[in-house]
Coordinates of N, CA and C and ligand atoms in Angstrom, one line a residue:
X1 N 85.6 95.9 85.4 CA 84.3 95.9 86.1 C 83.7 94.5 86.0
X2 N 83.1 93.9 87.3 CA 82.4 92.6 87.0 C 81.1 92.6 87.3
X3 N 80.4 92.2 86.2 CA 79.0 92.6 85.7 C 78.1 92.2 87.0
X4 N 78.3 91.4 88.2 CA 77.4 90.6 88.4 C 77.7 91.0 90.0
X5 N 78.6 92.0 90.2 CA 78.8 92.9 91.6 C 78.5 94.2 91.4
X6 N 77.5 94.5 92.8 CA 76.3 95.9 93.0 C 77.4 96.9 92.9
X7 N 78.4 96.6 93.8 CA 79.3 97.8 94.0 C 79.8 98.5 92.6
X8 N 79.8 97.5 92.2 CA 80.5 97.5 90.6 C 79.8 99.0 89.8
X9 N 78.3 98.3 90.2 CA 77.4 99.1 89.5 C 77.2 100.2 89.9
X10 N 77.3 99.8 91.3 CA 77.2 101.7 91.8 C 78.3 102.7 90.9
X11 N 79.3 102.2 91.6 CA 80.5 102.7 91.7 C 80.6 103.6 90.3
X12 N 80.3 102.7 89.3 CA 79.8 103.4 87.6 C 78.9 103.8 87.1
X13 N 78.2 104.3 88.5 CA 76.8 104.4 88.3 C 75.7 104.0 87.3
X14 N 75.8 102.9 87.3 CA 74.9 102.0 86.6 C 73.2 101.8 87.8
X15 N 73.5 101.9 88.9 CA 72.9 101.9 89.7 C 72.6 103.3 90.7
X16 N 71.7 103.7 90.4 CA 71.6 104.8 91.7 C 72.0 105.1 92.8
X17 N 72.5 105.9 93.3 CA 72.9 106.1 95.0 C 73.3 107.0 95.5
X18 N 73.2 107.3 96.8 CA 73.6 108.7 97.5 C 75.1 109.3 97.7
X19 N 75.3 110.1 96.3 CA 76.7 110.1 95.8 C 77.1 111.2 97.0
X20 N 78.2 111.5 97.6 CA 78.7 112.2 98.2 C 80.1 113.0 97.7
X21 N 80.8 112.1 96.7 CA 81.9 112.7 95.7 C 82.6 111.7 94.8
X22 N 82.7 112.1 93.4 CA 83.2 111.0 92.4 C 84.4 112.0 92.0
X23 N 85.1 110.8 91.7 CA 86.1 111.4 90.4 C 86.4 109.9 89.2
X24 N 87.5 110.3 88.8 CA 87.4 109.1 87.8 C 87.8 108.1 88.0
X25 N 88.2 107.7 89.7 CA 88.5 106.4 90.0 C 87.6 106.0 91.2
X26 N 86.9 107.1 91.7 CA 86.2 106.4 92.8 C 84.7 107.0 93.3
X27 N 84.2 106.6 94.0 CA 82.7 107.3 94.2 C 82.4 106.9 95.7
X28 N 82.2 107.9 96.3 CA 81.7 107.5 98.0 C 80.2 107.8 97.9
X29 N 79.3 107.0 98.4 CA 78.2 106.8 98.7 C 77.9 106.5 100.5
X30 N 76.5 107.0 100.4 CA 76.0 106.8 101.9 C 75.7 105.3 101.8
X31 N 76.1 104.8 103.1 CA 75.9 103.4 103.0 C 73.9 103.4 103.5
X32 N 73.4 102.2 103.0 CA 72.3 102.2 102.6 C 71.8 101.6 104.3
X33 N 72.6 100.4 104.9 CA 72.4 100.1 106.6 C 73.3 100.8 107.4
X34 N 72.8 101.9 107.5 CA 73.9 103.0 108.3 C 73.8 102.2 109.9
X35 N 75.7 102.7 110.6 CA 75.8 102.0 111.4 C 75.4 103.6 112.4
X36 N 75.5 105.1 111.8 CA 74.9 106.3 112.4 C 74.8 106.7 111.3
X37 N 74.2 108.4 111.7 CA 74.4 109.3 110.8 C 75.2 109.8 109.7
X38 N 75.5 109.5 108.4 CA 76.3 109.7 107.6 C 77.3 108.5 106.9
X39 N 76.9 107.6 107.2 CA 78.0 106.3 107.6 C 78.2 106.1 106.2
X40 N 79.3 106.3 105.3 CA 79.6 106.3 103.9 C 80.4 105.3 103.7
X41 N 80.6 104.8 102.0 CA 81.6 103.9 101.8 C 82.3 104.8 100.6
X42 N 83.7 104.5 100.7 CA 84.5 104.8 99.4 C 84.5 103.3 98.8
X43 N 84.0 103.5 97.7 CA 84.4 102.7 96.5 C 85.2 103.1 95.2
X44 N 86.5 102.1 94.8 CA 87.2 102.5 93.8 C 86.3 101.8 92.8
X45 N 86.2 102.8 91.4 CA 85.6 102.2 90.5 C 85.9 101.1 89.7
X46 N 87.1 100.7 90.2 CA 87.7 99.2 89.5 C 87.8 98.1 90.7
X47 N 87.3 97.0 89.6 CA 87.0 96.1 90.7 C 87.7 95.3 91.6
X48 N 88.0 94.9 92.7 CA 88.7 94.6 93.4 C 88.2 93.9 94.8
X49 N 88.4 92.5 94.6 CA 87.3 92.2 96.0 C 87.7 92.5 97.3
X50 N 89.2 92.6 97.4 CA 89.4 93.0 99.1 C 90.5 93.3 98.9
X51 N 91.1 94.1 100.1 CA 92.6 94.3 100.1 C 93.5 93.9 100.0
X52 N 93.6 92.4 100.0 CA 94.9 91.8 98.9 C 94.8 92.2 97.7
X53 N 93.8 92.5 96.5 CA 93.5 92.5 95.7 C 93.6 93.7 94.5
X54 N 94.0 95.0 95.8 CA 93.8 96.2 95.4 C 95.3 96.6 95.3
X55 N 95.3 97.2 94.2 CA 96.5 97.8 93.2 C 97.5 98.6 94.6
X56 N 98.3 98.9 95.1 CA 99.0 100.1 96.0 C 98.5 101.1 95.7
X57 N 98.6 101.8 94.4 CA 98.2 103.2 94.1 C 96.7 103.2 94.5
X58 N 95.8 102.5 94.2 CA 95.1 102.7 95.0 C 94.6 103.0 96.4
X59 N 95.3 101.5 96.9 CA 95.4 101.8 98.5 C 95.9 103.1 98.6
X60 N 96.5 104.0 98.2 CA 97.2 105.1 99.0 C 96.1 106.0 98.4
X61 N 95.3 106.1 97.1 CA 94.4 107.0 97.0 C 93.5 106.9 97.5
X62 N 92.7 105.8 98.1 CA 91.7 105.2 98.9 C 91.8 106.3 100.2
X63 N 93.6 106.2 101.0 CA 93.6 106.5 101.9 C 93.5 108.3 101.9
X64 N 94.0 108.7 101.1 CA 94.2 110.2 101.2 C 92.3 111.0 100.9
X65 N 91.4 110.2 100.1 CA 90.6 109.9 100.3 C 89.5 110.2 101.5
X66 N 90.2 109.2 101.8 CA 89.0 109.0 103.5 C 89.6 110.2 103.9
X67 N 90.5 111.0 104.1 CA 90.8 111.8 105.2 C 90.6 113.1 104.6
X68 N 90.2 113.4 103.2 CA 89.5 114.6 102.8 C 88.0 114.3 103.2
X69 N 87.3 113.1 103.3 CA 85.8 113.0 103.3 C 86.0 112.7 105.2
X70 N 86.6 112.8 106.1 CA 86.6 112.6 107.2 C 86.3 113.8 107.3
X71 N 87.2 115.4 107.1 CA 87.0 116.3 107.2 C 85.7 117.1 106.8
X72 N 85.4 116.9 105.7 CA 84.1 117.3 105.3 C 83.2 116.8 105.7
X73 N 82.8 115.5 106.1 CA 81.8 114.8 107.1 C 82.0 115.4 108.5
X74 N 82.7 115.8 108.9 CA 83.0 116.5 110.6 C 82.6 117.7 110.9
X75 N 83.3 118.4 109.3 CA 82.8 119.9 109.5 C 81.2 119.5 109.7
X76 N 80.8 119.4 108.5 CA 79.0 119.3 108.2 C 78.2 118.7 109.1
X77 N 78.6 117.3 109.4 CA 77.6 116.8 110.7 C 77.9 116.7 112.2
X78 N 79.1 117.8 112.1 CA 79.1 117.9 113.5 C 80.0 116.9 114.5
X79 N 80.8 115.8 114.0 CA 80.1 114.9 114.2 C 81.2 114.7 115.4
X80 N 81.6 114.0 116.6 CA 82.7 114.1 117.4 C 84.0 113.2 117.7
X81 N 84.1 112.2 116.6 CA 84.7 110.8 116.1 C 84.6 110.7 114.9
X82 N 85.5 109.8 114.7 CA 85.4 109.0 113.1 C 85.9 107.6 113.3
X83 N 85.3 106.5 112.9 CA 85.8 105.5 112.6 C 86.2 105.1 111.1
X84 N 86.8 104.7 110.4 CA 87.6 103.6 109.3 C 87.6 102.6 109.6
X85 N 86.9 101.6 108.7 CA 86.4 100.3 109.0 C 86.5 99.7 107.6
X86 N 87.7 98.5 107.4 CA 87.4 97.8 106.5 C 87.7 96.6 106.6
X87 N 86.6 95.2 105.9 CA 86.5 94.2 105.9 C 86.8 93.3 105.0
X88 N 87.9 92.7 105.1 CA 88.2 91.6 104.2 C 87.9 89.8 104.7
X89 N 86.8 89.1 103.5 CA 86.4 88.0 103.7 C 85.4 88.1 104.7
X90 N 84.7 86.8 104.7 CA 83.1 86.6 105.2 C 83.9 86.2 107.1
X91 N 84.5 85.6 107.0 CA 85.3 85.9 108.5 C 85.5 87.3 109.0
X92 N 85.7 88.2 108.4 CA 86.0 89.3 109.1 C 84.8 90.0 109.0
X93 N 84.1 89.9 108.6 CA 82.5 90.3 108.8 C 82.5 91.2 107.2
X94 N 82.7 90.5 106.1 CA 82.6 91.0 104.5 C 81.6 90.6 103.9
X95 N 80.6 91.4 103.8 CA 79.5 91.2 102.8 C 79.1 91.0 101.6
X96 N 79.8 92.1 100.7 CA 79.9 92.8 99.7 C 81.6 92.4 99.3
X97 N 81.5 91.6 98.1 CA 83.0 91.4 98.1 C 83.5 91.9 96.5
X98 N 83.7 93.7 97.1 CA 84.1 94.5 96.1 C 84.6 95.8 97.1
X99 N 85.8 95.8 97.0 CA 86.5 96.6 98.0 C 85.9 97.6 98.2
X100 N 85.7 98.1 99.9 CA 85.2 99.4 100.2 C 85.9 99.8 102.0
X101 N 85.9 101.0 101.7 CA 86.3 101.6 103.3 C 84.6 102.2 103.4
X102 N 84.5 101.8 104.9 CA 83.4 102.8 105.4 C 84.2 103.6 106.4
X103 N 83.6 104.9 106.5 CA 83.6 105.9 107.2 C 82.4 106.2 107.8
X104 N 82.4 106.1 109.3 CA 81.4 105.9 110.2 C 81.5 106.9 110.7
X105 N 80.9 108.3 110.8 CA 80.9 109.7 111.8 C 80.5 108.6 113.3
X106 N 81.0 109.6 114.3 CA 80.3 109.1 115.6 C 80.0 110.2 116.4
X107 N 78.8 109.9 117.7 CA 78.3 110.8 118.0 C 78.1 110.6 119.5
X108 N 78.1 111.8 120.0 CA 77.7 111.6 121.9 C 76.5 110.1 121.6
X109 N 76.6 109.1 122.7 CA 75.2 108.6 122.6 C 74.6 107.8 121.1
X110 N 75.5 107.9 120.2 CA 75.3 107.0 119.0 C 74.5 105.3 119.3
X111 N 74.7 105.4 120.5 CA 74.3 103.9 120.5 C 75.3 102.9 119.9
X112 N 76.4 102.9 119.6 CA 77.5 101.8 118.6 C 78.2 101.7 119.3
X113 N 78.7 100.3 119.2 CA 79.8 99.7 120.0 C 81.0 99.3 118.9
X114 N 82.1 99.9 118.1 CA 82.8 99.1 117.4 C 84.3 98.2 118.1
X115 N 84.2 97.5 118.1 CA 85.5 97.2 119.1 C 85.5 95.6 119.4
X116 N 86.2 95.0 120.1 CA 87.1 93.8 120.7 C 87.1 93.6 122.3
X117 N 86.6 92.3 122.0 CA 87.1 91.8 123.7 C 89.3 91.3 123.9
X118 N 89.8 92.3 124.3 CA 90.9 91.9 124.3 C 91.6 90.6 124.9
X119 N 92.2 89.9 124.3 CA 92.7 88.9 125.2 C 93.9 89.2 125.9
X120 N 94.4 88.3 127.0 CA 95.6 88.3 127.6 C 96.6 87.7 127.1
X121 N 97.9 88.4 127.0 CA 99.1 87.8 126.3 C 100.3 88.1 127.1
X122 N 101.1 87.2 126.8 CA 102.4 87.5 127.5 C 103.5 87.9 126.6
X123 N 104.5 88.3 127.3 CA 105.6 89.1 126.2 C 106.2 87.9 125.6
X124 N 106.4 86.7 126.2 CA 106.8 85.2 125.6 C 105.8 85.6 124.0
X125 N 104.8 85.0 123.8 CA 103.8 84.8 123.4 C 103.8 86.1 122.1
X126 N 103.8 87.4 122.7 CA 104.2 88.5 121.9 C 105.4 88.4 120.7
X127 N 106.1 87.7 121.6 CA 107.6 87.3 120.8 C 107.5 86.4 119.7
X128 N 107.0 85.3 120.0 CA 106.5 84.5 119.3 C 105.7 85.2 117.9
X129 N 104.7 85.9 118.3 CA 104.1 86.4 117.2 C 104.8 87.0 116.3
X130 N 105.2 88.0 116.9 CA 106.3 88.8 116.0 C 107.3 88.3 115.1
X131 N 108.1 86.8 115.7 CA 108.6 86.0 115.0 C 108.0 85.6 113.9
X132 N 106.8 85.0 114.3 CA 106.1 84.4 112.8 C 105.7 85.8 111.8
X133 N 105.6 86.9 112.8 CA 105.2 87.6 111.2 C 106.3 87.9 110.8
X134 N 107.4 88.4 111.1 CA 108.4 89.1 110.3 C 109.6 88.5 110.7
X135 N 109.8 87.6 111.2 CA 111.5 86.7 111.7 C 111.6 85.8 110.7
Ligands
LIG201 P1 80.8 94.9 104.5 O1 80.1 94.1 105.6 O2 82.1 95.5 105.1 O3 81.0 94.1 103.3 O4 79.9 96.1 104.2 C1 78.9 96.1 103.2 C2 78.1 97.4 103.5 O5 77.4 97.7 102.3 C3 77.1 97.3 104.6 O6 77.3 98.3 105.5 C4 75.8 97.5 103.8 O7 74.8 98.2 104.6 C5 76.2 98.2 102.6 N1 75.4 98.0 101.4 C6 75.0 96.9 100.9 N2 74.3 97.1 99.7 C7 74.3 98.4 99.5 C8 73.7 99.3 98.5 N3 73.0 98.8 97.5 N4 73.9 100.6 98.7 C9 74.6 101.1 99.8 N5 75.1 100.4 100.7 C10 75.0 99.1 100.6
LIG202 ZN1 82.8 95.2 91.8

């Protein structure tokens, strides 16, 4: 735990918040600037600032995670989408630098836009990329 990150505190509830389900490694809370209705984060309760940073076993319990609180968020709010949204570094739009997935229900008419202006690429270009990541 590092004393001087919120998440930290939530997460060990040192800090109050709108718990939605703990166990002994993680705690999902409603996020406090909802982007809609229900708009939650998983937080593991060990600290970790971003996805490089987080253990695998976690990553994979993070994941299995969101998709039991996907379902119980859907049943209950109805809701007719889900987004998975996570942010690594102040470039990628990272605020809080203490690993978290949000889970964003979505809804007819939510008013939210999450998404990308796509650019144009050619299969040259494609190839290229591919090379640099994995050739
Ligand atoms: P990110 O931009 O991915 O780092 O997301 C940080 C999220 O944390 C934002 O959606 C904030 O609204 C949310 N947030 C910041 N402080 C708190 C807090 N004390 N309790 C709940 N959510 C928070
Ligand atoms: Zn932390």
């Amino acid at each position: 735990m590092d004393t001087n990150c919120i998440f930290c505190k939530i997460a060990n509830g040192e800090i109050p918040s709108k718990t939605l389900y703990e166990d002994e490694r993680f705690r999902v809370i409603l996020d406090l600037g909802p982007a809609t209705k229900g708009h939650a984060l998983i937080l593991p309760k060990g600290h970790y600032a971003n996805l490089y940073e987080l253990p695998e076993e976690v990553a994979g319990e993070t994941m299995k995670l969101a998709k039991k609180m996907a379902a119980k968020m859907t049943e209950r709010l109805k809701c007719e989408g889900f987004n998975l949204i996570q942010n690594n570094g102040d470039l990628a739009g990272q605020t809080v630098f203490h690993f978290h997935l949000h889970l964003i229900p979505r809804y007819q008419a939510d008013g939210q836009k999450i998404g990308w202006k796509p650019m144009e690429v050619t299969q040259e270009e494609l190839e290229e990329i591919k090379n640099e990541i994995v050739g």
